[in-house]
Amino acid sequence: MTYVLYDSWTIARTNLVHWRRNPTAIASGLLYPVVMVLLFGYVFGSAMAVAGADDYRDYLMPGMFGQTMAVGITSTLVVVTTQASYGVTDRYRSMPVSQAGVVLGRAISDMINSVLELAILIAAGLAVGWSWHNGPLNALAAIGLLLLLRFSLIWVGIFAGLKLTPRRRAPPGCCCCR
């Protein structure tokens, strides 16, 4: 069990280093929720009136939270499929690395990304005037449920990404396959 945890943390760190070295992924992944809040909150939200409610943002933000957590499956699916097509998954199989550590490392790195996305989305919601109701304990419970949703969808994305059979291709910059 110790090897599985050590290997999974090593794979998670590797995934986070790749993520950090790709600034477009950071910008698109973390700023997309902010853009959506601004778009739906100010552009489309000014045309909507909710009967019996003070503000449209009280209905907008819970939907944005759920949408952001659910749409995250695509990034996991794309990364797992891309790694399989470049042969990264095959390289892990040839190394003395725990098989569970590889997928658990992907899940850990995606959960760290998810926590950052959710924190930025909450900050964007608070900046546009949204606030949670019924106290901080219920807000923490809602955050926990959102992260649990994302965690379950990460595993669906990993499973689907490993089951898809990608076309094999050479990594970018490979000189032997030109």
Coordinates of C-alpha atoms in Angstrom, one line a residue:
M1 CA 0.0 0.0 0.0
T2 CA 2.9 2.3 0.7
Y3 CA 4.2 1.8 -2.8
V4 CA 0.8 2.6 -4.3
L5 CA 0.6 5.9 -2.4
Y6 CA 4.2 6.8 -3.2
D7 CA 3.8 6.0 -6.9
S8 CA 0.4 7.9 -7.1
W9 CA 1.9 11.0 -5.5
T10 CA 4.9 10.8 -7.9
I11 CA 2.5 10.5 -10.9
A12 CA 0.4 13.3 -9.6
R13 CA 3.4 15.6 -9.2
T14 CA 4.5 14.8 -12.7
N15 CA 1.0 15.6 -14.0
L16 CA 1.0 18.9 -12.1
V17 CA 4.4 19.8 -13.5
H18 CA 3.1 19.3 -17.0
W19 CA 0.0 21.3 -16.2
R20 CA 2.1 24.2 -14.7
R21 CA 4.4 24.3 -17.8
N22 CA 1.4 24.8 -20.1
P23 CA 0.2 28.3 -19.4
T24 CA -2.6 28.1 -22.0
A25 CA -4.1 25.1 -20.1
I26 CA -4.0 27.1 -16.9
A27 CA -5.5 30.2 -18.5
S28 CA -8.3 28.3 -20.3
G29 CA -9.1 25.9 -17.5
L30 CA -9.1 28.4 -14.6
L31 CA -10.4 31.4 -16.4
Y32 CA -13.2 29.7 -18.3
P33 CA -15.5 29.6 -15.2
V34 CA -14.9 33.3 -14.6
V35 CA -15.8 34.2 -18.2
M36 CA -19.0 32.1 -17.9
V37 CA -20.0 33.9 -14.7
L38 CA -19.4 37.3 -16.3
L39 CA -21.2 36.3 -19.5
F40 CA -24.3 34.7 -17.9
G41 CA -24.3 37.1 -14.9
Y42 CA -24.1 40.4 -16.8
V43 CA -24.8 39.9 -20.5
F44 CA -27.6 37.3 -20.3
G45 CA -28.5 37.9 -16.6
S46 CA -29.6 41.5 -17.3
A47 CA -32.4 40.2 -19.5
M48 CA -33.7 37.7 -16.9
A49 CA -36.0 38.3 -14.0
V50 CA -36.7 35.6 -11.5
A51 CA -40.1 35.8 -10.0
G52 CA -40.0 36.2 -6.2
A53 CA -36.2 36.6 -6.1
D54 CA -34.0 39.5 -5.5
D55 CA -31.2 38.5 -7.8
Y56 CA -30.6 36.2 -10.7
R57 CA -27.1 35.4 -9.5
D58 CA -28.6 33.4 -6.6
Y59 CA -29.8 30.9 -9.2
L60 CA -26.9 31.3 -11.6
M61 CA -24.0 30.3 -9.3
P62 CA -25.3 26.9 -8.2
G63 CA -25.8 26.0 -11.8
M64 CA -22.3 27.3 -12.7
F65 CA -20.9 25.2 -9.8
G66 CA -22.5 22.0 -11.1
Q67 CA -21.7 22.7 -14.7
T68 CA -18.0 23.4 -14.0
M69 CA -17.7 20.2 -12.0
A70 CA -19.4 18.1 -14.6
V71 CA -17.6 19.6 -17.6
G72 CA -14.3 18.7 -16.0
I73 CA -14.7 15.1 -17.2
T74 CA -13.6 16.3 -20.7
S75 CA -10.2 17.5 -19.6
T76 CA -9.6 14.1 -17.8
L77 CA -10.8 12.2 -20.8
V78 CA -8.7 14.2 -23.2
V79 CA -5.5 13.9 -21.2
V80 CA -5.8 10.2 -20.6
T81 CA -6.5 9.5 -24.2
T82 CA -3.7 11.8 -25.3
Q83 CA -1.2 10.1 -23.0
A84 CA -2.3 6.7 -24.3
S85 CA -1.9 7.8 -27.9
Y86 CA 1.6 9.1 -27.2
G87 CA 2.6 5.8 -25.5
V88 CA 2.9 7.3 -22.0
T89 CA 0.6 4.7 -20.6
D90 CA 2.6 1.9 -22.2
R91 CA 5.8 3.4 -20.7
Y92 CA 4.2 3.3 -17.2
R93 CA 3.3 -0.3 -17.8
S94 CA 7.0 -1.2 -18.6
M95 CA 8.2 0.6 -15.4
P96 CA 8.2 -0.8 -11.9
V97 CA 5.2 1.5 -11.0
S98 CA 2.1 0.3 -9.3
Q99 CA -0.8 0.2 -11.8
A100 CA -3.2 1.6 -9.2
G101 CA -0.7 4.4 -8.6
V102 CA -0.9 5.6 -12.2
V103 CA -4.6 6.1 -12.2
L104 CA -4.7 7.3 -8.7
G105 CA -2.0 9.9 -9.5
R106 CA -4.2 11.1 -12.4
A107 CA -7.2 11.4 -10.1
I108 CA -5.2 13.3 -7.4
S109 CA -3.8 15.8 -9.9
D110 CA -7.2 16.4 -11.4
M111 CA -8.7 16.8 -7.9
I112 CA -6.1 19.5 -7.1
N113 CA -7.1 21.2 -10.3
S114 CA -10.7 20.9 -9.4
V115 CA -10.2 22.5 -6.0
L116 CA -8.5 25.4 -7.7
E117 CA -11.3 25.8 -10.3
L118 CA -14.0 25.7 -7.6
A119 CA -12.1 28.3 -5.4
I120 CA -11.8 30.6 -8.4
L121 CA -15.4 30.1 -9.3
I122 CA -16.5 30.9 -5.7
A123 CA -14.3 34.0 -5.7
A124 CA -15.8 35.1 -9.0
G125 CA -19.3 34.6 -7.7
L126 CA -18.6 36.6 -4.6
A127 CA -17.1 39.3 -6.7
V128 CA -20.3 39.7 -8.8
G129 CA -22.5 39.9 -5.7
W130 CA -23.5 36.3 -5.0
S131 CA -23.5 35.0 -1.5
W132 CA -24.3 31.6 0.0
H133 CA -27.3 31.3 2.4
N134 CA -27.9 29.2 5.5
G135 CA -24.5 29.5 7.0
P136 CA -20.9 28.5 6.3
L137 CA -21.4 24.9 7.4
N138 CA -24.0 24.3 4.7
A139 CA -21.7 26.0 2.2
L140 CA -18.8 23.6 3.2
A141 CA -21.2 20.7 2.8
A142 CA -22.2 21.9 -0.7
I143 CA -18.5 22.3 -1.6
G144 CA -17.8 18.8 -0.4
L145 CA -20.7 17.4 -2.5
L146 CA -19.4 19.3 -5.6
L147 CA -15.9 17.9 -5.2
L148 CA -17.4 14.4 -4.7
L149 CA -19.3 14.8 -7.9
R150 CA -16.1 15.9 -9.7
F151 CA -14.2 13.0 -8.1
S152 CA -16.7 10.5 -9.4
L153 CA -16.6 12.0 -12.9
I154 CA -12.8 12.0 -12.9
W155 CA -13.0 8.2 -12.5
V156 CA -15.5 8.0 -15.3
G157 CA -13.2 10.1 -17.5
I158 CA -10.2 7.9 -16.6
F159 CA -12.1 4.7 -17.4
A160 CA -13.5 6.1 -20.7
G161 CA -10.1 7.5 -21.7
L162 CA -8.4 4.1 -21.1
K163 CA -11.1 2.2 -23.0
L164 CA -10.9 4.4 -26.1
T165 CA -8.4 3.1 -28.6
P166 CA -6.5 6.1 -29.9
R167 CA -4.5 6.1 -33.1
R168 CA -0.8 5.8 -32.2
R169 CA 1.2 8.8 -33.0
A170 CA 4.7 10.1 -32.2
P171 CA 5.1 12.8 -29.5
P172 CA 5.7 16.3 -30.7
G173 CA 9.3 16.9 -31.7
C174 CA 10.1 13.3 -32.3
C175 CA 12.7 13.3 -35.0
C176 CA 12.6 9.6 -35.9
C177 CA 9.0 9.6 -37.2
R178 CA 9.1 12.3 -39.8

